[in-house]
mmCIF file of C-alpha atoms in Angstrom:
data_model
loop_
_atom_site.group_PDB
_atom_site.id
_atom_site.type_symbol
_atom_site.label_atom_id
_atom_site.label_comp_id
_atom_site.label_asym_id
_atom_site.label_seq_id
_atom_site.Cartn_x
_atom_site.Cartn_y
_atom_site.Cartn_z
ATOM 1 C CA MET A 1 120.399 135.027 81.679
ATOM 2 C CA SER A 2 122.363 138.302 81.381
ATOM 3 C CA SER A 3 124.103 139.514 78.303
ATOM 4 C CA PRO A 4 127.649 140.956 78.194
ATOM 5 C CA THR A 5 126.143 144.403 77.625
ATOM 6 C CA GLY A 6 123.944 144.003 80.676
ATOM 7 C CA SER A 7 126.918 142.907 82.734
ATOM 8 C CA VAL A 8 128.804 146.007 81.808
ATOM 9 C CA SER A 9 125.869 148.178 82.728
ATOM 10 C CA ALA A 10 125.606 146.424 86.080
ATOM 11 C CA ARG A 11 129.196 147.215 86.812
ATOM 12 C CA ALA A 12 128.816 150.798 85.738
ATOM 13 C CA ALA A 13 126.001 151.129 88.238
ATOM 14 C CA SER A 14 128.229 149.849 91.058
ATOM 15 C CA PRO A 15 130.573 152.725 91.896
ATOM 16 C CA GLY A 16 131.915 150.967 94.968
ATOM 17 C CA ALA A 17 133.574 148.132 93.073
ATOM 18 C CA LEU A 18 134.859 150.410 90.338
ATOM 19 C CA GLY A 19 136.105 152.907 92.885
ATOM 20 C CA ARG A 20 138.125 150.289 94.710
ATOM 21 C CA PHE A 21 139.827 149.044 91.544
ATOM 22 C CA GLY A 22 139.944 152.212 89.456
ATOM 23 C CA GLY A 23 140.788 154.441 92.428
ATOM 24 C CA ARG A 24 142.987 152.846 95.099
ATOM 25 C CA VAL A 25 144.296 149.867 93.165
ATOM 26 C CA GLY A 26 144.587 151.866 89.979
ATOM 27 C CA ALA A 27 146.720 154.392 91.903
ATOM 28 C CA ILE A 28 148.850 151.599 93.299
ATOM 29 C CA GLY A 29 149.391 150.229 89.824
ATOM 30 C CA LEU A 30 150.296 153.674 88.497
ATOM 31 C CA LEU A 31 152.946 154.198 91.194
ATOM 32 C CA VAL A 32 154.457 150.785 90.461
ATOM 33 C CA ALA A 33 154.419 151.471 86.737
ATOM 34 C CA VAL A 34 156.260 154.771 87.251
ATOM 35 C CA ALA A 35 158.820 153.162 89.542
ATOM 36 C CA THR A 36 159.362 150.267 87.169
ATOM 37 C CA GLY A 37 159.593 152.527 84.155
ATOM 38 C CA VAL A 38 162.209 154.694 85.864
ATOM 39 C CA ALA A 39 164.259 151.644 86.860
ATOM 40 C CA THR A 40 164.103 150.274 83.317
ATOM 41 C CA ALA A 41 165.112 153.649 81.800
ATOM 42 C CA VAL A 42 168.042 153.985 84.225
ATOM 43 C CA ARG A 43 169.331 150.495 83.347
ATOM 44 C CA VAL A 44 169.109 151.198 79.608
ATOM 45 C CA LEU A 45 170.807 154.565 79.825
ATOM 46 C CA TYR A 46 173.563 153.386 82.165
ATOM 47 C CA ASN A 47 174.436 150.373 79.935
ATOM 48 C CA ALA A 48 174.093 152.177 76.608
ATOM 49 C CA PRO A 49 177.171 152.016 74.331
ATOM 50 C CA PHE A 50 177.263 155.830 74.438
ATOM 51 C CA GLU A 51 176.837 158.359 77.231
ATOM 52 C CA PRO A 52 173.631 160.402 76.818
ATOM 53 C CA ALA A 53 173.616 161.126 80.545
ATOM 54 C CA ALA A 54 176.100 160.742 83.378
ATOM 55 C CA LEU A 55 174.501 158.370 85.906
ATOM 56 C CA PRO A 56 176.119 157.401 89.192
ATOM 57 C CA PRO A 57 176.947 153.687 89.378
ATOM 58 C CA ARG A 58 174.981 153.176 92.585
ATOM 59 C CA LEU A 59 171.815 154.532 91.041
ATOM 60 C CA VAL A 60 171.089 151.434 89.028
ATOM 61 C CA PRO A 61 170.800 148.929 91.930
ATOM 62 C CA VAL A 62 169.041 151.458 94.154
ATOM 63 C CA VAL A 63 166.225 152.270 91.706
ATOM 64 C CA GLY A 64 165.986 148.586 90.810
ATOM 65 C CA THR A 65 165.589 147.550 94.398
ATOM 66 C CA VAL A 66 163.036 150.361 95.094
ATOM 67 C CA ALA A 67 160.955 149.295 92.037
ATOM 68 C CA ALA A 68 161.105 145.630 93.017
ATOM 69 C CA LEU A 69 160.081 146.320 96.626
ATOM 70 C CA ALA A 70 157.315 148.627 95.442
ATOM 71 C CA ALA A 71 155.906 145.921 93.157
ATOM 72 C CA GLY A 72 155.927 143.317 95.910
ATOM 73 C CA VAL A 73 154.392 145.592 98.517
ATOM 74 C CA ALA A 74 151.776 146.796 96.007
ATOM 75 C CA LEU A 75 150.756 143.242 95.115
ATOM 76 C CA ALA A 76 150.422 142.372 98.824
ATOM 77 C CA ALA A 77 148.349 145.537 99.395
ATOM 78 C CA VAL A 78 146.071 144.559 96.534
ATOM 79 C CA ALA A 79 145.720 141.097 98.084
ATOM 80 C CA LEU A 80 144.536 142.622 101.354
ATOM 81 C CA SER A 81 141.822 144.507 99.510
ATOM 82 C CA THR A 82 139.985 141.369 98.460
ATOM 83 C CA ARG A 83 137.407 139.482 100.475
ATOM 84 C CA ARG A 84 138.019 136.240 98.613
ATOM 85 C CA SER A 85 140.281 134.043 100.699
ATOM 86 C CA ALA A 86 141.873 132.073 97.876
ATOM 87 C CA VAL A 87 142.628 135.223 95.839
ATOM 88 C CA ARG A 88 143.999 136.916 98.932
ATOM 89 C CA VAL A 89 146.302 134.036 99.765
ATOM 90 C CA GLY A 90 147.571 133.679 96.234
ATOM 91 C CA LEU A 91 148.381 137.342 95.718
ATOM 92 C CA LEU A 92 149.885 137.567 99.224
ATOM 93 C CA PHE A 93 152.218 134.669 98.439
ATOM 94 C CA ALA A 94 153.344 136.334 95.255
ATOM 95 C CA GLY A 95 153.806 139.749 96.833
ATOM 96 C CA VAL A 96 155.482 138.624 100.061
ATOM 97 C CA PHE A 97 157.944 136.261 98.385
ATOM 98 C CA GLY A 98 158.727 138.896 95.798
ATOM 99 C CA VAL A 99 159.811 141.229 98.596
ATOM 100 C CA LEU A 100 161.731 138.454 100.418
ATOM 101 C CA ALA A 101 163.617 137.436 97.309
ATOM 102 C CA THR A 102 164.525 141.070 96.636
ATOM 103 C CA ILE A 103 165.876 141.478 100.135
ATOM 104 C CA SER A 104 167.649 138.119 100.414
ATOM 105 C CA GLY A 105 168.956 135.878 97.640
ATOM 106 C CA SER A 106 168.305 132.832 99.821
ATOM 107 C CA ALA A 107 164.592 133.177 99.069
ATOM 108 C CA THR A 108 165.069 133.095 95.269
ATOM 109 C CA VAL A 109 164.208 129.394 94.857
ATOM 110 C CA ALA A 110 161.173 129.608 97.088
ATOM 111 C CA ALA A 111 160.026 132.741 95.204
ATOM 112 C CA ALA A 112 160.390 130.913 91.892
ATOM 113 C CA VAL A 113 157.603 128.599 93.069
ATOM 114 C CA ALA A 114 155.544 130.912 95.285
ATOM 115 C CA ILE A 115 155.145 133.850 92.921
ATOM 116 C CA PRO A 116 153.818 132.061 89.824
ATOM 117 C CA GLY A 117 151.928 129.543 91.976
ATOM 118 C CA GLY A 118 150.239 132.283 93.996
ATOM 119 C CA ALA A 119 149.399 134.279 90.915
ATOM 120 C CA ALA A 120 147.951 131.260 89.135
ATOM 121 C CA LEU A 121 145.804 130.394 92.121
ATOM 122 C CA ALA A 122 144.544 133.945 92.476
ATOM 123 C CA PHE A 123 143.737 134.318 88.765
ATOM 124 C CA ALA A 124 142.067 130.895 88.541
ATOM 125 C CA ARG A 125 139.872 131.532 91.562
ATOM 126 C CA ALA A 126 138.994 135.066 90.509
ATOM 127 C CA LEU A 127 138.061 134.065 86.955
ATOM 128 C CA GLY A 128 136.462 130.712 87.724
ATOM 129 C CA VAL A 129 135.350 128.301 84.971
ATOM 130 C CA PRO A 130 134.840 130.274 81.723
ATOM 131 C CA ALA A 131 131.259 130.252 80.448
ATOM 132 C CA THR A 132 131.722 132.547 77.478
ATOM 133 C CA TYR A 133 134.381 133.340 74.858
ATOM 134 C CA PHE A 134 135.208 136.603 76.623
ATOM 135 C CA GLU A 135 135.814 134.830 79.923
ATOM 136 C CA LEU A 136 137.942 132.159 78.198
ATOM 137 C CA ARG A 137 139.998 134.790 76.458
ATOM 138 C CA ARG A 138 140.665 136.717 79.652
ATOM 139 C CA GLY A 139 141.447 133.559 81.607
ATOM 140 C CA ALA A 140 143.952 132.384 79.007
ATOM 141 C CA LEU A 141 145.565 135.836 79.032
ATOM 142 C CA ALA A 142 145.958 135.929 82.811
ATOM 143 C CA LEU A 143 147.333 132.421 83.111
ATOM 144 C CA ALA A 144 149.711 133.012 80.218
ATOM 145 C CA PHE A 145 151.462 135.648 82.310
ATOM 146 C CA ALA A 146 151.539 133.344 85.306
ATOM 147 C CA LEU A 147 153.127 130.682 83.105
ATOM 148 C CA ALA A 148 155.676 133.144 81.840
ATOM 149 C CA VAL A 149 156.587 134.137 85.385
ATOM 150 C CA GLY A 150 157.049 130.481 86.397
ATOM 151 C CA LEU A 151 159.197 129.505 83.438
ATOM 152 C CA SER A 152 161.389 132.613 83.702
ATOM 153 C CA LEU A 153 161.951 132.398 87.468
ATOM 154 C CA VAL A 154 162.773 128.694 87.655
ATOM 155 C CA ALA A 155 165.357 129.235 84.877
ATOM 156 C CA THR A 156 166.874 132.266 86.567
ATOM 157 C CA ALA A 157 167.062 130.420 89.862
ATOM 158 C CA GLY A 158 169.015 127.599 88.149
ATOM 159 C CA ILE A 159 166.377 124.969 88.779
ATOM 160 C CA VAL A 160 166.049 124.219 85.062
ATOM 161 C CA GLY A 161 168.026 124.969 81.896
ATOM 162 C CA SER A 162 168.205 128.120 79.837
ATOM 163 C CA ALA A 163 165.679 126.777 77.355
ATOM 164 C CA TYR A 164 162.968 127.465 79.941
ATOM 165 C CA ARG A 165 164.149 131.030 80.156
ATOM 166 C CA VAL A 166 163.556 131.419 76.409
ATOM 167 C CA ALA A 167 160.200 129.715 76.778
ATOM 168 C CA GLY A 168 159.213 132.104 79.529
ATOM 169 C CA SER A 169 160.198 135.056 77.371
ATOM 170 C CA VAL A 170 158.147 133.749 74.498
ATOM 171 C CA ALA A 171 155.110 133.183 76.769
ATOM 172 C CA PHE A 172 155.419 136.710 78.158
ATOM 173 C CA LEU A 173 155.802 138.415 74.823
ATOM 174 C CA ALA A 174 152.960 136.347 73.402
ATOM 175 C CA GLY A 175 150.762 137.421 76.268
ATOM 176 C CA VAL A 176 151.539 141.112 75.736
ATOM 177 C CA THR A 177 150.922 140.679 72.024
ATOM 178 C CA LEU A 178 147.470 139.234 72.756
ATOM 179 C CA LEU A 179 146.568 142.423 74.643
ATOM 180 C CA ALA A 180 145.735 143.766 71.203
ATOM 181 C CA VAL A 181 142.386 142.030 71.421
ATOM 182 C CA ARG A 182 141.409 144.618 74.043
ATOM 183 C CA ALA A 183 141.707 147.251 71.252
ATOM 184 C CA GLU A 184 140.200 145.233 68.434
ATOM 185 C CA ARG A 185 137.584 147.909 67.610
ATOM 186 C CA ASP A 186 139.687 150.994 68.154
ATOM 187 C CA ARG A 187 141.458 152.112 65.031
ATOM 188 C CA VAL A 188 143.411 154.840 66.772
ATOM 189 C CA ALA A 189 144.749 152.404 69.331
ATOM 190 C CA LEU A 190 145.606 149.826 66.689
ATOM 191 C CA GLY A 191 147.335 152.562 64.690
ATOM 192 C CA ALA A 192 149.405 153.508 67.729
ATOM 193 C CA GLY A 193 150.329 149.860 68.202
ATOM 194 C CA ALA A 194 151.316 149.607 64.521
ATOM 195 C CA PHE A 195 153.551 152.677 64.989
ATOM 196 C CA ALA A 196 155.236 150.999 67.974
ATOM 197 C CA PHE A 197 155.714 147.849 65.918
ATOM 198 C CA ALA A 198 157.306 149.788 63.075
ATOM 199 C CA GLY A 199 159.560 151.634 65.542
ATOM 200 C CA VAL A 200 160.950 148.404 67.082
ATOM 201 C CA VAL A 201 161.506 146.866 63.647
ATOM 202 C CA ALA A 202 163.213 150.026 62.331
ATOM 203 C CA ALA A 203 165.432 150.315 65.435
ATOM 204 C CA SER A 204 166.465 146.644 65.155
ATOM 205 C CA ALA A 205 167.371 147.101 61.502
ATOM 206 C CA ALA A 206 169.212 150.419 61.893
ATOM 207 C CA ALA A 207 171.053 149.692 65.139
ATOM 208 C CA PRO A 208 170.851 145.992 66.010
ATOM 209 C CA PHE A 209 173.595 146.069 68.627
ATOM 210 C CA VAL A 210 172.169 149.077 70.531
ATOM 211 C CA THR A 211 168.627 147.690 70.299
ATOM 212 C CA GLY A 212 169.714 144.264 71.456
ATOM 213 C CA SER A 213 171.613 145.744 74.381
ATOM 214 C CA ALA A 214 168.631 147.832 75.432
ATOM 215 C CA LEU A 215 166.301 144.818 75.234
ATOM 216 C CA LEU A 216 168.719 142.721 77.264
ATOM 217 C CA VAL A 217 169.541 145.088 80.137
ATOM 218 C CA GLY A 218 166.220 146.906 80.203
ATOM 219 C CA PHE A 219 163.705 144.188 79.539
ATOM 220 C CA ALA A 220 165.605 140.898 80.102
ATOM 221 C CA VAL A 221 164.893 139.732 76.517
ATOM 222 C CA VAL A 222 167.365 136.946 75.629
ATOM 223 C CA GLY A 223 167.434 134.823 72.487
ATOM 224 C CA ILE A 224 164.172 136.178 71.130
ATOM 225 C CA PRO A 225 163.676 137.408 67.538
ATOM 226 C CA SER A 226 163.105 141.129 67.384
ATOM 227 C CA LEU A 227 159.922 140.517 65.399
ATOM 228 C CA LEU A 228 158.306 138.938 68.438
ATOM 229 C CA VAL A 229 159.375 141.893 70.530
ATOM 230 C CA ALA A 230 157.821 144.187 67.948
ATOM 231 C CA THR A 231 154.530 142.326 68.092
ATOM 232 C CA ALA A 232 154.560 142.670 71.876
ATOM 233 C CA ALA A 233 155.110 146.429 71.519
ATOM 234 C CA PHE A 234 152.129 146.496 69.156
ATOM 235 C CA GLY A 235 149.815 144.675 71.599
ATOM 236 C CA GLY A 236 150.942 146.566 74.702
ATOM 237 C CA VAL A 237 150.760 150.042 73.169
ATOM 238 C CA ALA A 238 147.444 149.342 71.468
ATOM 239 C CA ALA A 239 145.915 148.155 74.760
ATOM 240 C CA ALA A 240 147.328 151.136 76.666
ATOM 241 C CA VAL A 241 145.928 153.639 74.121
ATOM 242 C CA ALA A 242 142.579 151.838 74.031
ATOM 243 C CA GLY A 243 142.364 152.059 77.826
ATOM 244 C CA LEU A 244 143.136 155.732 77.773
ATOM 245 C CA ARG A 245 140.565 156.453 75.090
ATOM 246 C CA ASP A 246 137.878 154.384 76.793
ATOM 247 C CA GLY A 247 138.566 155.734 80.262
ATOM 248 C CA ASP A 248 139.658 152.260 81.416
ATOM 249 C CA ALA A 249 142.429 153.150 83.855
ATOM 250 C CA ARG A 250 143.068 149.511 84.784
ATOM 251 C CA LEU A 251 143.739 148.474 81.207
ATOM 252 C CA ALA A 252 145.932 151.470 80.452
ATOM 253 C CA ILE A 253 148.012 151.221 83.631
ATOM 254 C CA GLY A 254 148.286 147.434 83.431
ATOM 255 C CA ALA A 255 149.486 147.478 79.835
ATOM 256 C CA VAL A 256 152.104 150.190 80.592
ATOM 257 C CA LEU A 257 153.264 148.228 83.667
ATOM 258 C CA LEU A 258 153.687 145.038 81.599
ATOM 259 C CA LEU A 259 155.657 146.917 78.948
ATOM 260 C CA ALA A 260 157.920 148.598 81.555
ATOM 261 C CA ALA A 261 158.515 145.380 83.519
ATOM 262 C CA GLY A 262 159.703 143.273 80.658
ATOM 263 C CA VAL A 263 160.367 139.540 80.894
ATOM 264 C CA PRO A 264 159.717 138.391 84.511
ATOM 265 C CA ALA A 265 163.215 136.953 85.029
ATOM 266 C CA THR A 266 163.662 138.500 88.488
ATOM 267 C CA PRO A 267 161.334 138.479 91.526
ATOM 268 C CA GLY A 268 160.747 142.205 91.225
ATOM 269 C CA ALA A 269 159.823 142.042 87.563
ATOM 270 C CA ALA A 270 157.681 138.941 88.230
ATOM 271 C CA THR A 271 155.600 140.683 90.883
ATOM 272 C CA ALA A 272 155.193 143.681 88.619
ATOM 273 C CA VAL A 273 154.005 141.421 85.794
ATOM 274 C CA CYS A 274 151.528 139.702 88.144
ATOM 275 C CA LEU A 275 150.098 143.072 89.159
ATOM 276 C CA GLY A 276 149.930 144.156 85.520
ATOM 277 C CA ALA A 277 148.215 140.949 84.521
ATOM 278 C CA ALA A 278 145.605 141.422 87.277
ATOM 279 C CA LEU A 279 144.897 144.928 86.042
ATOM 280 C CA VAL A 280 144.459 143.998 82.364
ATOM 281 C CA ALA A 281 142.748 140.623 82.718
ATOM 282 C CA LEU A 282 140.465 140.892 85.780
ATOM 283 C CA ASP A 283 137.295 142.902 86.176
ATOM 284 C CA ALA A 284 136.866 145.224 89.181
ATOM 285 C CA ASP A 285 134.320 142.897 90.741
ATOM 286 C CA GLU A 286 136.462 139.787 90.465
ATOM 287 C CA PRO A 287 139.326 140.250 92.856
ATOM 288 C CA PHE A 288 137.572 142.711 95.137
ATOM 289 C CA GLY A 289 133.940 141.663 95.156
ATOM 290 C CA ALA A 290 132.163 139.558 97.751
ATOM 291 C CA GLN A 291 132.278 135.818 97.784
ATOM 292 C CA ALA A 292 130.034 134.377 95.148
ATOM 293 C CA GLY A 293 126.528 134.036 96.472
ATOM 294 C CA ASN A 294 127.331 135.903 99.679
ATOM 295 C CA ALA A 295 126.179 139.332 98.726
ATOM 296 C CA PRO A 296 122.418 139.669 99.135
ATOM 297 C CA GLY A 297 120.580 140.585 95.985
ATOM 298 C CA SER A 298 123.770 140.402 93.894
ATOM 299 C CA THR A 299 124.245 138.688 90.624
ATOM 300 C CA ASP A 300 127.237 136.609 89.647
ATOM 301 C CA SER A 301 130.266 138.719 90.467
ATOM 302 C CA ARG A 302 132.181 137.378 87.494
ATOM 303 C CA GLU A 303 130.789 139.809 84.993
ATOM 304 C CA VAL A 304 131.867 139.613 81.374
ATOM 305 C CA SER A 305 134.107 142.366 80.095
ATOM 306 C CA ALA A 306 132.902 144.339 77.111
ATOM 307 C CA ARG A 307 136.126 143.391 75.424
#
């Protein structure tokens, strides 16, 4: 029986798996995070009640479409990197339908089912049945984001009422808040998260209209108390800083991507959230390792994260 510490050591001794996730997939996630962050910033600046910068009207839909297509293509590319058939199919469904729904509105309803369904399938197969507290925690975190994507998209597509949109927002923000557990022993990271929490609270109190407008157009937050948004900022920033300090590129990039994407109310944001969830919740060996029991001389590929 191996301990969590031994599992971490085993992964550290396997540069191939870490290189695939931390190198190629980490780079993919970083590019999507940058594109998504730029699109979010452009939307916020363009719709601000003042004019800090003159932005051409066509820039908003262009950068939004580019970011959405990048997220879908990136998720599909990540899917093709895995040798696990169920994980590959699930992520491909999410990525391909994200691209289709971005290109054509006629695919919106299908994407509302395919994206969360594919992500849930991939996460469930990659994580398997949890055997420890760490595995249970990571599984709940990954599936919480899949649930948030499903609730948000079906509401946006008009399949269900607006109450499900609010529920999806709550599920997403709760999931980002729970990322703080990845920084539970890092005081610097927790301090950075607390600073972000205070910043959101202060902004909401000092300029509620401007803050509400930014949250709506930039992050698709509707009907949610600002306190919950502040807790999400705490969790996301704390996880990102913890990842940077620990040299965990997947955690840092995934947390930033989730913060930049916002509530997954559109197919583009949904695919970005799915990619971010995979980065923060799955180990390098899980989506990209060999089929369980197929690699000669290998141990269980579902190693337990140190966090």
